[in-house]
Coordinates of C-alpha atoms in Angstrom, one line a residue:
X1 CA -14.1 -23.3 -24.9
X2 CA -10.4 -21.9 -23.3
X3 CA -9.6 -22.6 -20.3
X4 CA -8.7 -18.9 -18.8
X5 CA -6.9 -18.2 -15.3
X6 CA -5.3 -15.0 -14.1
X7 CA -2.3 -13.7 -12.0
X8 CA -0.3 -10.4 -11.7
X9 CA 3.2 -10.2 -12.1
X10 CA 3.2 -6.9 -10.3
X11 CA 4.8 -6.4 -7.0
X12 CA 1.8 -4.4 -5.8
X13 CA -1.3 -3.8 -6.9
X14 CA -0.7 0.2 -6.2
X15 CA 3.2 1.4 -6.6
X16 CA 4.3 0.8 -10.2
X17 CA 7.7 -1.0 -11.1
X18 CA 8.1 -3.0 -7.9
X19 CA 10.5 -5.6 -9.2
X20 CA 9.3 -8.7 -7.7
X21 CA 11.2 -10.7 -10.5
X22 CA 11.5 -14.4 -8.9
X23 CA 7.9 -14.0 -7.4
X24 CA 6.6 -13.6 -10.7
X25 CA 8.3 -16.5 -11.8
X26 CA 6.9 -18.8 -9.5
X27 CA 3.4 -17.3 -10.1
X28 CA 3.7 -18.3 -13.8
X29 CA 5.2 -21.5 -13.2
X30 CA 2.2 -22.9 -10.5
X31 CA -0.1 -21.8 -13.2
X32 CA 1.4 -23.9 -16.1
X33 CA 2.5 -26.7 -13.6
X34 CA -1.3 -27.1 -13.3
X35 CA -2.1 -27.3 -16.8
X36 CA -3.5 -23.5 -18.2
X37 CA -2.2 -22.5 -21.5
X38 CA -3.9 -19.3 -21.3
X39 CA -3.3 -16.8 -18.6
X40 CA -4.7 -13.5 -18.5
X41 CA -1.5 -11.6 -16.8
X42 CA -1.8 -8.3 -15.2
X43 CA 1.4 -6.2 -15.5
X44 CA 2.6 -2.6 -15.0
X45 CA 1.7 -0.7 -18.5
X46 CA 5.2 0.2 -20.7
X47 CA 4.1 3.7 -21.2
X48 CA 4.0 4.3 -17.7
X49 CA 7.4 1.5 -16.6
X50 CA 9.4 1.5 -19.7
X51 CA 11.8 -1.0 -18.1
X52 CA 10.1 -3.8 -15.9
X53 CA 11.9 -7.0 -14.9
X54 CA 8.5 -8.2 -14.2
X55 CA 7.9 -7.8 -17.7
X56 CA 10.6 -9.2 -19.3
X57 CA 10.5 -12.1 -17.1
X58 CA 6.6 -12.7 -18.5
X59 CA 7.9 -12.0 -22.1
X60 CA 11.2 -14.8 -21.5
X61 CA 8.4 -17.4 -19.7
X62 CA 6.5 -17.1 -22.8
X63 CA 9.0 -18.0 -25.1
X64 CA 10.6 -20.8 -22.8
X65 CA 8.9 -21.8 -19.4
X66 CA 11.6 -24.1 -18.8
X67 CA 13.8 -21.5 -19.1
X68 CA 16.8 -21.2 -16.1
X69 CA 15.3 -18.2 -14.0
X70 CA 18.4 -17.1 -13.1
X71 CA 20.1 -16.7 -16.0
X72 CA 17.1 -15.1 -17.4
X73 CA 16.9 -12.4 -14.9
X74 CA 20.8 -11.5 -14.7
X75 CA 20.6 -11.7 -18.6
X76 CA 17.5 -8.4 -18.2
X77 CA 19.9 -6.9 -15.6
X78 CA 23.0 -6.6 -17.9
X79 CA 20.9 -5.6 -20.7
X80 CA 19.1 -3.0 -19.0
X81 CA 22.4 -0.8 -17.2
X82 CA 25.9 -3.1 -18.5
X83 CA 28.4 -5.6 -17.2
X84 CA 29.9 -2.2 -14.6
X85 CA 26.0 -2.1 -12.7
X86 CA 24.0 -5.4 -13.5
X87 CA 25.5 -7.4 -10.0
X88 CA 24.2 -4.2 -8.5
X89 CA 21.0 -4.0 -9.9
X90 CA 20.7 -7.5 -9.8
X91 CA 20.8 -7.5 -5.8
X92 CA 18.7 -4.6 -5.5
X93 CA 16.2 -6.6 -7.7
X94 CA 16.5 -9.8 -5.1
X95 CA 16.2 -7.4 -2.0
X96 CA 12.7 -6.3 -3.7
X97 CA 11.7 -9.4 -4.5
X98 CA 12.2 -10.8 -0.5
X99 CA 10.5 -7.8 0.6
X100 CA 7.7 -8.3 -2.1
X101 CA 7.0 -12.3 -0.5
X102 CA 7.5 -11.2 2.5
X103 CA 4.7 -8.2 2.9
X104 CA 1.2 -9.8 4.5
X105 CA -0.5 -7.3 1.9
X106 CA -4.3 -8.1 2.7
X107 CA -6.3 -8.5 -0.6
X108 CA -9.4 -6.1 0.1
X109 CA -7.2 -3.8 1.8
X110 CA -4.3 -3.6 -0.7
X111 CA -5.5 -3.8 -4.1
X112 CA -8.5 -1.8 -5.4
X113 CA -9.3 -1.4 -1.8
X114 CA -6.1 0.7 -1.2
X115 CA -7.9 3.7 -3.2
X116 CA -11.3 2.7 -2.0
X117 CA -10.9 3.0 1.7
X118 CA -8.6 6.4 1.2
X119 CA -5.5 4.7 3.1
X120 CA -3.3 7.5 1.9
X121 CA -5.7 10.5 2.2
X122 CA -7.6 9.5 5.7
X123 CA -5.8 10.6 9.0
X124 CA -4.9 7.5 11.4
X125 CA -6.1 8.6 14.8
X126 CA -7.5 7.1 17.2
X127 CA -10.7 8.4 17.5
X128 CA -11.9 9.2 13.6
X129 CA -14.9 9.8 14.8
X130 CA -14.1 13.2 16.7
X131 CA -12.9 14.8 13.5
X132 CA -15.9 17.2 12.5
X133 CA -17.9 15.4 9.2
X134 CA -16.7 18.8 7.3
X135 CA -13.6 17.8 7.6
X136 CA -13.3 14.4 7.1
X137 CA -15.4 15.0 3.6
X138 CA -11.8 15.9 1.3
X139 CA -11.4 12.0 1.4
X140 CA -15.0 10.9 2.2
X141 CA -16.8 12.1 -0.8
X142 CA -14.4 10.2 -2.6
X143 CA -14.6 6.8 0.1
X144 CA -16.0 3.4 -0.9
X145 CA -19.0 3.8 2.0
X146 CA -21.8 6.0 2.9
X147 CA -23.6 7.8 5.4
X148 CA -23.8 4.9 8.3
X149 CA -21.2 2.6 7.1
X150 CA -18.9 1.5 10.4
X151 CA -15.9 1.6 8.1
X152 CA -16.3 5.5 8.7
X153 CA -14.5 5.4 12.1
X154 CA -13.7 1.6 12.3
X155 CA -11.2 0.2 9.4
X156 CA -11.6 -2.8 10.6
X157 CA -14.9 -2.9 9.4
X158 CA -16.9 -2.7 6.6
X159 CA -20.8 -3.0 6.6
X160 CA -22.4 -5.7 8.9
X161 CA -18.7 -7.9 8.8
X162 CA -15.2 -7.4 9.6
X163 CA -12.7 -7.0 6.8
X164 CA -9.4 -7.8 9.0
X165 CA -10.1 -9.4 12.6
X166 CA -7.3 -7.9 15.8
X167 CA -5.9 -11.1 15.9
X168 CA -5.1 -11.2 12.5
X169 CA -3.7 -7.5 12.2
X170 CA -1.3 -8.3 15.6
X171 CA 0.2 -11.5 13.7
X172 CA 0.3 -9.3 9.9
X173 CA 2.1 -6.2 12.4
X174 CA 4.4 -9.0 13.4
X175 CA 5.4 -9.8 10.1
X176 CA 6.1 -6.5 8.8
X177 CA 8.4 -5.7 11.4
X178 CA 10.4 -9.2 11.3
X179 CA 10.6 -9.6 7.1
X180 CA 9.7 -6.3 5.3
X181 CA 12.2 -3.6 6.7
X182 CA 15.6 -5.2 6.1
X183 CA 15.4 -6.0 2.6
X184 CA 13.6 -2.6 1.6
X185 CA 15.8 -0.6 3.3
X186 CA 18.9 -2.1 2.1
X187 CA 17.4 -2.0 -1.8
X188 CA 16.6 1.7 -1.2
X189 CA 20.2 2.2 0.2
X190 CA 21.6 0.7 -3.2
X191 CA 19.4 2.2 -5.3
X192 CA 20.6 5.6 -3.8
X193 CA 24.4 4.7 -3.5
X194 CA 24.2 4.1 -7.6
X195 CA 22.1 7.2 -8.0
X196 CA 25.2 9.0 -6.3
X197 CA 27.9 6.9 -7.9
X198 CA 26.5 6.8 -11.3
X199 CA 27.0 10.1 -14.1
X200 CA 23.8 12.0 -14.8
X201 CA 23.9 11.3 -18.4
X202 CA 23.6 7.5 -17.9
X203 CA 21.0 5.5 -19.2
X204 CA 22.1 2.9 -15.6
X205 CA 21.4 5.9 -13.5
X206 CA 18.2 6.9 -14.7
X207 CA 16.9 2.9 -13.8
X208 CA 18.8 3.2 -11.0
X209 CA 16.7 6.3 -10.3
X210 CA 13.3 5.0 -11.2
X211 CA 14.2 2.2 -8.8
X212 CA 15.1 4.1 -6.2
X213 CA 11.8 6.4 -6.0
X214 CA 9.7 3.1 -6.9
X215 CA 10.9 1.0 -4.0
X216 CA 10.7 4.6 -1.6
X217 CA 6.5 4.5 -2.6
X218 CA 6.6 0.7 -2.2
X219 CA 7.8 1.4 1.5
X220 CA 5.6 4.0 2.2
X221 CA 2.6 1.8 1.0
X222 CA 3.8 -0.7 3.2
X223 CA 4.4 1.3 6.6
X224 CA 0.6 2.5 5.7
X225 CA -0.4 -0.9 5.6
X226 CA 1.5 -1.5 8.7
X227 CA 0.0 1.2 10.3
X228 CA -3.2 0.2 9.3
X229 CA -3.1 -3.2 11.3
X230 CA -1.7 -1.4 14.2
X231 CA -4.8 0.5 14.1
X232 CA -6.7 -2.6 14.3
X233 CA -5.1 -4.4 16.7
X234 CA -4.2 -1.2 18.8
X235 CA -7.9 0.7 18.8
X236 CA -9.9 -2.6 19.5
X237 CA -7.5 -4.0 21.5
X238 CA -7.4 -0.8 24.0
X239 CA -11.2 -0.9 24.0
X240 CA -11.6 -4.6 24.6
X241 CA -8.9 -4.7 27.5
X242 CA -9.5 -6.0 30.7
X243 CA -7.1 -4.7 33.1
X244 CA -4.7 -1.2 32.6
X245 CA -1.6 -3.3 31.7
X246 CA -3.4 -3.9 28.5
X247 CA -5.0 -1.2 27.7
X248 CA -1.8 0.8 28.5
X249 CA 0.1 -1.3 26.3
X250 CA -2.3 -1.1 23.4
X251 CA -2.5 2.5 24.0
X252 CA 1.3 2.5 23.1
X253 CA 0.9 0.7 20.0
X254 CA -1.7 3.3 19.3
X255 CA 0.5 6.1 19.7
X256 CA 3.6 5.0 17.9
X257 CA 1.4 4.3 14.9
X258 CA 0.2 7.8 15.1
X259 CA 4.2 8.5 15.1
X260 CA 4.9 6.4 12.1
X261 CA 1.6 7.3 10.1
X262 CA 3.1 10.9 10.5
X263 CA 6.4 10.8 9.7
X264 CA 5.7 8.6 6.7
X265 CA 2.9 11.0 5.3
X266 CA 5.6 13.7 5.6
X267 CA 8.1 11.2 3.4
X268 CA 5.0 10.6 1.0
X269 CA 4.5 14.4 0.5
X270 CA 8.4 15.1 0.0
X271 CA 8.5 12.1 -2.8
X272 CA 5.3 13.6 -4.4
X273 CA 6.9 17.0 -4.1
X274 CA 10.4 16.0 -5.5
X275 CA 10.1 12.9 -7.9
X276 CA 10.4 12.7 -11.5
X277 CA 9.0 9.0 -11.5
X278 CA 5.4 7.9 -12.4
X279 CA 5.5 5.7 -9.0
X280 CA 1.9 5.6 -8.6
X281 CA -1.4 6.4 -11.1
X282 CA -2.8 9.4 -10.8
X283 CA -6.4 10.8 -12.9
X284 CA -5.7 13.9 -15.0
X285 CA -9.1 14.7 -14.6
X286 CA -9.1 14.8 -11.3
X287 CA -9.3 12.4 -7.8
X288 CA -11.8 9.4 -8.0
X289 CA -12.9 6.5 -5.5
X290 CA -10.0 4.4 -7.9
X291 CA -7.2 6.8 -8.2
X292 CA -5.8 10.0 -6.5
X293 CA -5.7 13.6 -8.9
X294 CA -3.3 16.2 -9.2
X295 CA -4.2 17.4 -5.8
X296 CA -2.5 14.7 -4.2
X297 CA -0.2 16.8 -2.3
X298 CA -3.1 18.8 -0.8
X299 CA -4.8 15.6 0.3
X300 CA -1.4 14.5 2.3
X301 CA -0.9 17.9 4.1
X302 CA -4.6 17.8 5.3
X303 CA -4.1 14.1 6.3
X304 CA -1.3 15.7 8.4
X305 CA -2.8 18.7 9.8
X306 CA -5.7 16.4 11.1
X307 CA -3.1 13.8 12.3
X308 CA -0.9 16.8 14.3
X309 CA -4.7 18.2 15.7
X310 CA -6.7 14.3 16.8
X311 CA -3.3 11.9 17.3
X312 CA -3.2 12.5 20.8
X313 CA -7.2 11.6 21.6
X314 CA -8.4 8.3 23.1
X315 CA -9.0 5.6 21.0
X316 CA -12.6 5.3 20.6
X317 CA -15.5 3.5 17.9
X318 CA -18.9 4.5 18.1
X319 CA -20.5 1.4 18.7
X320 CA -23.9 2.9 17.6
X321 CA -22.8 5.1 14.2
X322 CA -24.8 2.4 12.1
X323 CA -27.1 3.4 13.5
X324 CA -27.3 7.5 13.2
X325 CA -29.7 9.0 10.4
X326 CA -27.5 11.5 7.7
X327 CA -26.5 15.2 8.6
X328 CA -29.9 17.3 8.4
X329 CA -32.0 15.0 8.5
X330 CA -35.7 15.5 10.2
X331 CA -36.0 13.3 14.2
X332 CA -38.0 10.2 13.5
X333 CA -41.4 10.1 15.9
X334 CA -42.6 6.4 16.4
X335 CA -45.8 7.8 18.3

């Protein structure tokens, strides 16, 4: 029999073409350094990212995994745009790739469960459970849950457990705000001064480009997952203070992620609107519990106009919606 492990050499599970080019390096190396031969690697498909680092890095390890990493990766760089733009692309490629380690992505939360739990479609306010069922069902007939299921108007939980505790989203909200920004933003700012720098014609530009509008999704998937721990910690933390200090200051938090949710939606929706790039998968036939449809920018201006009419409520979880019976159905008698 083979011996099989796995890893992905993607820098997200969600935003396609996230170079994370040293990152997946390392992945490959800890898995050979403890004896697999065969690895079962998940990558972003060519047909959707012609040009991955990522990729080329997996294809190079293959051949040599002894292989100098550096000199492999600014050997992809000056092959993909020449000797005028590969230092460029090379640091935009090693700002990604800090940003990439540096993101406390939560498993359930930021891989399959991105799509499941409707991050991008569900309005962050504080009290989900004012928004009438009617409208919360463009994203809930399409939710990973059901009738009675906490997750509903708690994301921090899930069924009869919690997913991601308070604690744990105050220390991940920490680390977003101390690593992630700096790097991103200064890739982003590269990527763009290229963009402007480079003629339209050029093969370099249109990487430089792809790039640009890949690493703009990768931030906005961030500052949702951000968000999403500032829900956490901001919600249950405002309901489980004991003195108004707290609960003003957790009210704070509360509101500013209502602030940041909005304003990135908005960038979301003008990147949907405007880019040319395949920066995320989206179904043909139509949205599913795994992937968004054609209708994506519909879904983000509904996410908004919910956020603009319930941001401003008190944060508040029913502590008894397990509990309720579905819409229409008959009063139970237990005489």
């Amino acid at each position: 029999s083979d011996f099989v492990t796995h890893t992905t050499t993607r820098g997200t599970y969600y935003v396609l073409g996230v170079p994370s080019p040293w990152l997946t390096h390392k992945g490959l190396l800890r898995i050979y350094d403890d004896g697999y031969s065969k690895v079962d690697v998940t990558i972003d498909p060519p047909f959707l990212v012609s040009q991955s680092v990522n990729r080329e890095v997996v294809r190079a390890f293959q051949l040599d995994p002894s292989g100098a990493i550096d000199e492999i990766i600014a050997a992809i760089a000056l092959r993909f745009v020449g000797e005028e733009s590969a230092a460029s692309l090379l640091e935009i490629w090693r700002l990604s790739n800090q940003a990439v380690e540096a993101a406390p992505i939560h498993g359930q939360f930021g891989d399959i469960g991105f799509t499941w739990y409707r991050f991008w479609a569900r309005p962050f306010v504080p009290d989900i459970g004012a928004i009438p069922e009617e409208d919360r069902r463009y994203y809930e007939k399409h939710i990973l849950s059901h009738f009675n299921n906490p997750h509903n108007v708690d994301m921090a939980a899930d069924m009869l457990w919690e997913i991601v505790s308070p604690d744990e989203s105050d220390r991940f909200l920490q680390d977003y705000d101390a690593d992630v920004w700096e790097p991103l933003d200064q890739a982003i700012s590269l990527s763009a001064d290229k963009v402007d720098q480079l003629p339209e014609t050029t093969v370099a530009r249109k990487l430089f480009l792809e790039t640009r509008d890949r690493l703009m999704a990768f931030r906005c998937f961030n500052i949702t997952m951000r968000n999403l721990y500032a829900w956490i910690a901001g919600v249950h933390g405002y309901l489980k203070a004991d003195d108004e200090t707290k609960k003003q200051s957790r009210l704070t938090m509360v509101q500013d992620m209502v602030a940041s949710e909005l304003e990135n939606t908005r960038t979301l929706l003008k990147l949907w609107e405007t880019s040319i790039v395949d920066f995320m998968p989206v179904s043909a036939f139509g949205e599913t519990m795994h992937d968004y449809g054609p209708n994506f920018g519909d879904v983000l201006r509904k996410k908004i106009s919910l956020m603009e009419a319930y941001g401003d409520r008190l944060p508040y979880i029913d502590p008894n919606y397990m509990w309720r019976m579905p819409q229409g159905s008959a009063p139970v008698s237990y005489t």
